[in-house]
mmCIF file of C-alpha atoms and ligand atoms in Angstrom:
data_model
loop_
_atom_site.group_PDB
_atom_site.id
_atom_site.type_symbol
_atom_site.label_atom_id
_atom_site.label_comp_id
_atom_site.label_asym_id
_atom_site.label_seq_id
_atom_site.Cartn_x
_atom_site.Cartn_y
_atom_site.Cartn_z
ATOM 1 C CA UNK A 1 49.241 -155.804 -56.173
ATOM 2 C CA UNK A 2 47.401 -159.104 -55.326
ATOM 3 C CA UNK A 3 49.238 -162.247 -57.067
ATOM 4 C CA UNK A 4 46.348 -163.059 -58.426
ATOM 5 C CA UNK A 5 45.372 -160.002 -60.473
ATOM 6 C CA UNK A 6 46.140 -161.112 -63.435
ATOM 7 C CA UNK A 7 45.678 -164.274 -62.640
ATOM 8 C CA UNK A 8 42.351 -163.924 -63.566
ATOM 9 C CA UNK A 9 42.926 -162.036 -67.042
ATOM 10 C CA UNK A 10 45.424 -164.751 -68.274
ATOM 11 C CA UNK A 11 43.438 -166.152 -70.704
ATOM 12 C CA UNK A 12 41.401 -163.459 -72.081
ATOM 13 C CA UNK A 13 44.372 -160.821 -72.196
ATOM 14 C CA UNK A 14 44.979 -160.957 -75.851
ATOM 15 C CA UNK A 15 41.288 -160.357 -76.518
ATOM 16 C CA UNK A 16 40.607 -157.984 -73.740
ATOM 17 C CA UNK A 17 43.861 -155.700 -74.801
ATOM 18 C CA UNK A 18 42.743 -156.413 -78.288
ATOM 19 C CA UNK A 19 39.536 -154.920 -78.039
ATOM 20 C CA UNK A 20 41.071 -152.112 -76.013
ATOM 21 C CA UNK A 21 43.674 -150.697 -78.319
ATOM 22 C CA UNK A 22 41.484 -150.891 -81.357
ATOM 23 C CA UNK A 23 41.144 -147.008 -81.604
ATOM 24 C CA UNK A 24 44.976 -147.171 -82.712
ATOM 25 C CA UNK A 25 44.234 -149.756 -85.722
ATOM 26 C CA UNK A 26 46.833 -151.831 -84.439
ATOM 27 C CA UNK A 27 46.844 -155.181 -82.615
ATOM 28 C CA UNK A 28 48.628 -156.593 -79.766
ATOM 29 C CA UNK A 29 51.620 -157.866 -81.794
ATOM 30 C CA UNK A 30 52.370 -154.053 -82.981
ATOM 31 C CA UNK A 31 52.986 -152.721 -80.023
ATOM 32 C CA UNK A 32 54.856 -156.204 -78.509
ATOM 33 C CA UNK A 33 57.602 -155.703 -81.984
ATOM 34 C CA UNK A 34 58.217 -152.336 -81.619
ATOM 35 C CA UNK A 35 59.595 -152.626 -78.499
ATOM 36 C CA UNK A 36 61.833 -155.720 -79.334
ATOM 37 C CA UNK A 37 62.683 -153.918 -82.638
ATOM 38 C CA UNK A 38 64.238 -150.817 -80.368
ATOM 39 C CA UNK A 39 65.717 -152.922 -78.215
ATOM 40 C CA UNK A 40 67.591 -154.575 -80.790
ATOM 41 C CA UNK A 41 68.284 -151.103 -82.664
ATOM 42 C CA UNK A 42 69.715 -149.234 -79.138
ATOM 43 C CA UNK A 43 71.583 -152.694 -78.690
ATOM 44 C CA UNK A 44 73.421 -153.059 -82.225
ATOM 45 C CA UNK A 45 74.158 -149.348 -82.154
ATOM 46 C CA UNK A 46 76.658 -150.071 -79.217
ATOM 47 C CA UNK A 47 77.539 -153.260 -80.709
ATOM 48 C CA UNK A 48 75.912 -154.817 -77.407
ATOM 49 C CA UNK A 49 75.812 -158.569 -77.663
ATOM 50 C CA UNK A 50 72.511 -160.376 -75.235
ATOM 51 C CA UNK A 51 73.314 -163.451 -74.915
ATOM 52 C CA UNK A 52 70.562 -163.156 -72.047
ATOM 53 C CA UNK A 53 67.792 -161.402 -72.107
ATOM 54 C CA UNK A 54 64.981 -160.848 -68.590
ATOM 55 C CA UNK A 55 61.403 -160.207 -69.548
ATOM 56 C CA UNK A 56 59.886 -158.637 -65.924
ATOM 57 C CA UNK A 57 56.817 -159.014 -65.989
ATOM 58 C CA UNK A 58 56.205 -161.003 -69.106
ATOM 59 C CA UNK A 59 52.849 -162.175 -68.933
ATOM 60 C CA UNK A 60 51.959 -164.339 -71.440
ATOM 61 C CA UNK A 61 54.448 -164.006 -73.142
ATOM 62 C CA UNK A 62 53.950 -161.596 -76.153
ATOM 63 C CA UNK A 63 57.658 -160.273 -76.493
ATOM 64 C CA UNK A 64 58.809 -164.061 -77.012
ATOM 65 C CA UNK A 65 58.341 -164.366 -81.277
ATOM 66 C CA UNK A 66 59.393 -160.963 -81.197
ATOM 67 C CA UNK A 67 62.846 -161.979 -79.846
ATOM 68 C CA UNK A 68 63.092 -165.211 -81.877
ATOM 69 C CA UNK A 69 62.788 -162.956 -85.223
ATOM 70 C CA UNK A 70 64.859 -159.941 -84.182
ATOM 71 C CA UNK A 71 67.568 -161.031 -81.912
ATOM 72 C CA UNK A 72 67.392 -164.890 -82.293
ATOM 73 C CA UNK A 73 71.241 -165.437 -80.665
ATOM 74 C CA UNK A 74 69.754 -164.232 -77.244
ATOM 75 C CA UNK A 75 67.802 -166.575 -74.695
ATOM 76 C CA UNK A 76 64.824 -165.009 -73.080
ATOM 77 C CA UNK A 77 63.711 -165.615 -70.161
ATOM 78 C CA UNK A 78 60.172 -164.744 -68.679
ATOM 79 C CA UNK A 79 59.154 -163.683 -65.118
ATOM 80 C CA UNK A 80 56.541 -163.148 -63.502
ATOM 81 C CA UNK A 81 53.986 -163.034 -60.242
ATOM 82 C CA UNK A 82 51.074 -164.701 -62.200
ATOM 83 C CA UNK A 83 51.318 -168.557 -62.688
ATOM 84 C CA UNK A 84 48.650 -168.590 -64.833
ATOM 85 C CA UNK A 85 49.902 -166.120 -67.343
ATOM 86 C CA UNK A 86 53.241 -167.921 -67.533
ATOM 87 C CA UNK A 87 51.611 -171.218 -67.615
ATOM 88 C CA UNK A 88 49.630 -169.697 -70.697
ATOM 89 C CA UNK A 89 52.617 -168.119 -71.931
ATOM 90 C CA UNK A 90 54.976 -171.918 -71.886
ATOM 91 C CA UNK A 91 51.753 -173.016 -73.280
ATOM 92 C CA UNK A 92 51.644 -171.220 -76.051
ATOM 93 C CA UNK A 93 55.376 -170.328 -76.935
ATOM 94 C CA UNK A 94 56.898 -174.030 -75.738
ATOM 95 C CA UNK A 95 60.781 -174.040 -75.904
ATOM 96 C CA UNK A 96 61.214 -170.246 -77.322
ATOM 97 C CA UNK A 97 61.429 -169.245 -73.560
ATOM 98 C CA UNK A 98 62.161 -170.091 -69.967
ATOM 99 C CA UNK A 99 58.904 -169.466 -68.027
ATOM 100 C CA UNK A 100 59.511 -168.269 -63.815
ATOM 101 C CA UNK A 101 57.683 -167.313 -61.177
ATOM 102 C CA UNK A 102 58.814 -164.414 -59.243
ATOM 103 C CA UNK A 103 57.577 -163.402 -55.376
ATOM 104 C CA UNK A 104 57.444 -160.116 -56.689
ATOM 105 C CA UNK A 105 60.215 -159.640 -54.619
ATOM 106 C CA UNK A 106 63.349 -161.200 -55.253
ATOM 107 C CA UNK A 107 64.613 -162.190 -58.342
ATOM 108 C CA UNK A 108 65.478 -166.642 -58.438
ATOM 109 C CA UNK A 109 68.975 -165.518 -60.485
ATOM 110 C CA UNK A 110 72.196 -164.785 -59.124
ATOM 111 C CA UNK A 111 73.882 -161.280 -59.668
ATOM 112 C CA UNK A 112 74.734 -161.005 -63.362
ATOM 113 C CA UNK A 113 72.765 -163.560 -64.840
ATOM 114 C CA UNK A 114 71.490 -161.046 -67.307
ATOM 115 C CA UNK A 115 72.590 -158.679 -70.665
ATOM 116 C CA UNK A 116 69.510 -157.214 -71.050
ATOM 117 C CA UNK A 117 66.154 -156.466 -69.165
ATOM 118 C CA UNK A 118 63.202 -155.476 -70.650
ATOM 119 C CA UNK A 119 59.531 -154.425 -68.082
ATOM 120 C CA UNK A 120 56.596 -153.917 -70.489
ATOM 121 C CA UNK A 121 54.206 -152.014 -69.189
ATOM 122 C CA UNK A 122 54.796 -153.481 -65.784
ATOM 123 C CA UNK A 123 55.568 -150.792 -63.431
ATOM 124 C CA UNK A 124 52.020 -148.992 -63.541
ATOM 125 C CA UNK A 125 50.494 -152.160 -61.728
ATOM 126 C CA UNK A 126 53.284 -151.980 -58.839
ATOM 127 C CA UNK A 127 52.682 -149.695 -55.977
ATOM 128 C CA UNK A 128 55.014 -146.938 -56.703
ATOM 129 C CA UNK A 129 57.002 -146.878 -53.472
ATOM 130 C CA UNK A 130 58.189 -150.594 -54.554
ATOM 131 C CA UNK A 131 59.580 -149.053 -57.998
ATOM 132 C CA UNK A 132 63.498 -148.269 -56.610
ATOM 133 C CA UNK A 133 63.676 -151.724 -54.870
ATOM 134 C CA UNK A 134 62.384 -153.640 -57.585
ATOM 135 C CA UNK A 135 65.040 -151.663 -60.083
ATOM 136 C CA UNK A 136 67.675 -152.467 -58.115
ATOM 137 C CA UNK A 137 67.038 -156.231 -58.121
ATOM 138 C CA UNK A 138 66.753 -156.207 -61.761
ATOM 139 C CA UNK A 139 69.785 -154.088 -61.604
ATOM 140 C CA UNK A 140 71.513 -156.605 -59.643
ATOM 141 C CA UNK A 141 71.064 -159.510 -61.892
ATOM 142 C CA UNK A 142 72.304 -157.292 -65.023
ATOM 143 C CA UNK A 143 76.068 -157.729 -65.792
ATOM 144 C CA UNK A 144 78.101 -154.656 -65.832
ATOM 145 C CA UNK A 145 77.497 -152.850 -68.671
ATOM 146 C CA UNK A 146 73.872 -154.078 -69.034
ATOM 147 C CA UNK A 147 71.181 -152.378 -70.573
ATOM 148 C CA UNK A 148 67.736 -151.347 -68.987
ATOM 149 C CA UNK A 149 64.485 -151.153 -70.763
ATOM 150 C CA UNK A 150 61.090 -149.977 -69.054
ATOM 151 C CA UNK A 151 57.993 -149.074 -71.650
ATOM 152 C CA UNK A 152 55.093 -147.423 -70.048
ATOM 153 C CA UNK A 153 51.934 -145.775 -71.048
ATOM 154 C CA UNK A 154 52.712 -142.001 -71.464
ATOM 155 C CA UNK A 155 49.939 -140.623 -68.782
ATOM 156 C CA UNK A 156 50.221 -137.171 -70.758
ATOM 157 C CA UNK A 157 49.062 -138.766 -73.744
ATOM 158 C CA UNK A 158 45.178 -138.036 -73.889
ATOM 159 C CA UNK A 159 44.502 -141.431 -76.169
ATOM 160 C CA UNK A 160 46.796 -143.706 -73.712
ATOM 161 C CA UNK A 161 44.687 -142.457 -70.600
ATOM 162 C CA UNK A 162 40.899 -142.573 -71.696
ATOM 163 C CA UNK A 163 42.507 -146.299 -72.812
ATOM 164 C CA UNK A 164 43.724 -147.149 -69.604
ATOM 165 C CA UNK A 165 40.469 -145.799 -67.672
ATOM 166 C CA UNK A 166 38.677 -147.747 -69.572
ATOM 167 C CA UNK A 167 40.781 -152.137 -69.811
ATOM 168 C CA UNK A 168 39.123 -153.576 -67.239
ATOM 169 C CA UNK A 169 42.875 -155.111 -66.283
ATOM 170 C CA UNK A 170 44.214 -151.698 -65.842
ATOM 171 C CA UNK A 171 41.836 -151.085 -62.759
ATOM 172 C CA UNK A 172 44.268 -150.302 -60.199
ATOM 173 C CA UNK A 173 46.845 -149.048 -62.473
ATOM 174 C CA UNK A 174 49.119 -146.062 -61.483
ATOM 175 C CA UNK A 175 50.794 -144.284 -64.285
ATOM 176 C CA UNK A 176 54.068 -143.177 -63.924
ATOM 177 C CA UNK A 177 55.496 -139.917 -66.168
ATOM 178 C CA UNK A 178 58.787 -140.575 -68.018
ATOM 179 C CA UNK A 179 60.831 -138.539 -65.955
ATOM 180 C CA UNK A 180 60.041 -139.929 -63.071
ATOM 181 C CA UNK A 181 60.606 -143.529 -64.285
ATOM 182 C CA UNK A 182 64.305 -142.320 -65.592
ATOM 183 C CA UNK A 183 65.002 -140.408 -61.784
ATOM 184 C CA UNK A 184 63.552 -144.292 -60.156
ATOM 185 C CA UNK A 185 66.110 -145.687 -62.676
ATOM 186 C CA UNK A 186 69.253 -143.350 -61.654
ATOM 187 C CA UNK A 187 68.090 -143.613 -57.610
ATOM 188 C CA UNK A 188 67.910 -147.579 -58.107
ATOM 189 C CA UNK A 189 71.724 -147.184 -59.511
ATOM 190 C CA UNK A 190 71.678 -147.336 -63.182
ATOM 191 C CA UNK A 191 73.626 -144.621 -65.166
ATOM 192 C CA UNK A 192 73.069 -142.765 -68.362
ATOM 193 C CA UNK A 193 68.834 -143.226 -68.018
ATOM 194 C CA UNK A 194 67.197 -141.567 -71.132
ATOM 195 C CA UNK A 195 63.703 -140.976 -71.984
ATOM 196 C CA UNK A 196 62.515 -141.667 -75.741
ATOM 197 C CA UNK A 197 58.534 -141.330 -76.464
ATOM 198 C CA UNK A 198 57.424 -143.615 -78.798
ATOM 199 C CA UNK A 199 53.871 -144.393 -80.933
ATOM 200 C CA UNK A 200 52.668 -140.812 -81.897
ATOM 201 C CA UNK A 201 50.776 -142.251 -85.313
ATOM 202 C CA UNK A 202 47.910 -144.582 -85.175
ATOM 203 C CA UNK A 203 47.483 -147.373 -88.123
ATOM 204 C CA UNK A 204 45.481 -144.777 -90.261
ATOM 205 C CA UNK A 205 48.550 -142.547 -90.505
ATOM 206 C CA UNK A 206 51.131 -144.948 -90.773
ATOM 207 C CA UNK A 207 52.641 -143.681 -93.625
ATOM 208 C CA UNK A 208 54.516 -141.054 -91.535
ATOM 209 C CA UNK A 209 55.586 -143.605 -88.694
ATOM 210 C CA UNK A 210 59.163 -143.422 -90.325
ATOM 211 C CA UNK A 211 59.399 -139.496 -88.845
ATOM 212 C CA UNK A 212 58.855 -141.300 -85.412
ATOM 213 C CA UNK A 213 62.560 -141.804 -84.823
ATOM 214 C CA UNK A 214 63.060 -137.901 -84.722
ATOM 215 C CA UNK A 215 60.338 -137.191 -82.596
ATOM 216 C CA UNK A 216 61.416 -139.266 -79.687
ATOM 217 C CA UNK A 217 62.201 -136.124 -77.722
ATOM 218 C CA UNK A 218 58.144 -134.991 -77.517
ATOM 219 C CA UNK A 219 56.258 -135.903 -74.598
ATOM 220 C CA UNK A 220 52.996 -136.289 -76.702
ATOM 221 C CA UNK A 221 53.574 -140.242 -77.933
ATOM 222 C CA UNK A 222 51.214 -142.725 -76.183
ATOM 223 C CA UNK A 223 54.513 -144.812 -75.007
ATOM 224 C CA UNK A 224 57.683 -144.184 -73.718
ATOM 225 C CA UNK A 225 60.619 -145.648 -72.969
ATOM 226 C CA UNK A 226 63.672 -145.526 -70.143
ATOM 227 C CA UNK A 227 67.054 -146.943 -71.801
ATOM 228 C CA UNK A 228 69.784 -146.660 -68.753
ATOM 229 C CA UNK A 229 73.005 -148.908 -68.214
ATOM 230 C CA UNK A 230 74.366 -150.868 -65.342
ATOM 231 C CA UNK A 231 77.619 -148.684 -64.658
ATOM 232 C CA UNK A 232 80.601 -151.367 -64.790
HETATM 233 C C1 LIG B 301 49.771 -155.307 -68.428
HETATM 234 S S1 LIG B 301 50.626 -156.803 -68.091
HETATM 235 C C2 LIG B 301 52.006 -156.671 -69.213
HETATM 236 C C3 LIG B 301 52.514 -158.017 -69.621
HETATM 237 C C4 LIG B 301 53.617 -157.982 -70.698
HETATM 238 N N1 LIG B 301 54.818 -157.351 -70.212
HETATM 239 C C5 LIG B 301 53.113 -157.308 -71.943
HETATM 240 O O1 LIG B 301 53.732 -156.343 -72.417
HETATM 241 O O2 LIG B 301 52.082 -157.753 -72.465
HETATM 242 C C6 LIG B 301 51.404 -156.505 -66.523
HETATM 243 C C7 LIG B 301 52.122 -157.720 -65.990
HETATM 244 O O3 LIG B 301 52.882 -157.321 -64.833
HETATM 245 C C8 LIG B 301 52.851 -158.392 -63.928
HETATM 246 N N2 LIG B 301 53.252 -157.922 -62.607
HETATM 247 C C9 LIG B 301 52.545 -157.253 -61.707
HETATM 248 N N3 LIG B 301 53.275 -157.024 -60.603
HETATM 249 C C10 LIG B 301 54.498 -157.555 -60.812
HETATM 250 C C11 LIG B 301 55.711 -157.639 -60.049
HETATM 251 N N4 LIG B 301 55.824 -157.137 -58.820
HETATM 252 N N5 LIG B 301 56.764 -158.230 -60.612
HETATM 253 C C12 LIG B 301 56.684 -158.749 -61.862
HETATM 254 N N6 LIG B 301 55.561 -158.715 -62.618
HETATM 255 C C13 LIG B 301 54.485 -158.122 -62.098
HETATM 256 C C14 LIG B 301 51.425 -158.902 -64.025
HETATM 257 O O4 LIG B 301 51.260 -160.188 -63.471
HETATM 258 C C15 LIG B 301 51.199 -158.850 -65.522
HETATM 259 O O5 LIG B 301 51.560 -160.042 -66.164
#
């Protein structure tokens, strides 16, 4: 992916991703807390304590308040290939965060810098034979014992792909199916990858978002996630 890509969408994102998620009744901010709010849930229920967490691929940011309100005792920090997203992001989140550039390559932190590493909706706009590589430096700058969390679009989800075809910064985006991501996870090194699928009810029907957390197994939600674990 060029450097620049996004770039260019820094300071329209929120609007442009705005405007194209609007058939699910939520905004941006919905689908940036769930995925903190999971973290946090997988992470208490193994009495995990971040005292670090990696945002790859950050953006602008979004995850940042996210993390202040549901794990506050953990630092975040932000990477990614576009300046001008992260300058946005510093911008507009000041001292919540640490905002880096990354070469897209390797990662500016020594080996087990890191508790926790969260990708959101990253790995659809990196060519697909870089996905092992790049999980293995994030790997690398986990502790032992460190947890692993990539969200992506679900591409069997009819909703997520006429969404994707359609967000102008999702041009060249490659969609990856869960259990693929989870076998990239295990061949990068990580043990104990699981799938969970995620977001089945749009704002409209939110009233039986609590049945969510025992549907997790159904390939049919619009997200999913891999949780796996740094072996150690
Ligand atoms: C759709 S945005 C998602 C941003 C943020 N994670 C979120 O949930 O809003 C994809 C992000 O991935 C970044 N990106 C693309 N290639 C990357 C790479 N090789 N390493 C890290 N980030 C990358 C882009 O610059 C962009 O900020």
């Amino acid at each position: 992916m060029d450097e620049a890509e996004f770039d260019k969408f820094a300071d329209e994102y929120r609007s442009m991703h705005a405007a194209n998620i609007r058939l699910s009744g939520e905004d941006p901010e919905y689908f940036a807390e769930y995925k903190v709010v999971d973290i946090a849930a997988e992470l208490a229920r193994d009495n995990v304590v971040a005292r670090r967490a990696l945002d790859f691929g950050a953006g602008v940011g979004y995850s940042v308040p996210f993390f202040t309100r549901h794990m506050p005792a953990t630092r975040v920090t932000c990477l990614d290939v576009s300046r001008k997203s992260l300058d946005v992001g510093a911008a507009r989140h000041g001292a919540a965060a640490e905002f880096v550039h990354f070469d897209g390559q390797s990662i500016p932190y020594p080996d087990g810098t890191f508790d926790v590493a969260l990708a959101s909706c990253v790995f659809h706009h990196i060519p697909h034979e870089e996905h092992v590589s790049l999980l293995g430096e994030i790997r690398r700058v986990l502790v032992p014992g460190g947890r692993l969390f990539v969200f992506e679009h679900n591409p069997l989800n009819p909703l997520t792909r006429h969404a994707v075809n359609t967000c102008e910064f999702d041009e060249h985006a490659k969609l990856v199916r869960a259990p693929t991501m989870r076998r990239r996870a295990r061949e990068a090194g990580f043990a104990a990858a699981d799938v969970r699928y995620r977001i089945f009810f749009p704002h409209a029907l939110r009233s039986l978002r609590p049945l969510e957390t025992k549907l997790t197994w159904l390939p049919a939600g619009a997200q999913y996630y891999v949780a796996a674990r740094k072996a150690g």
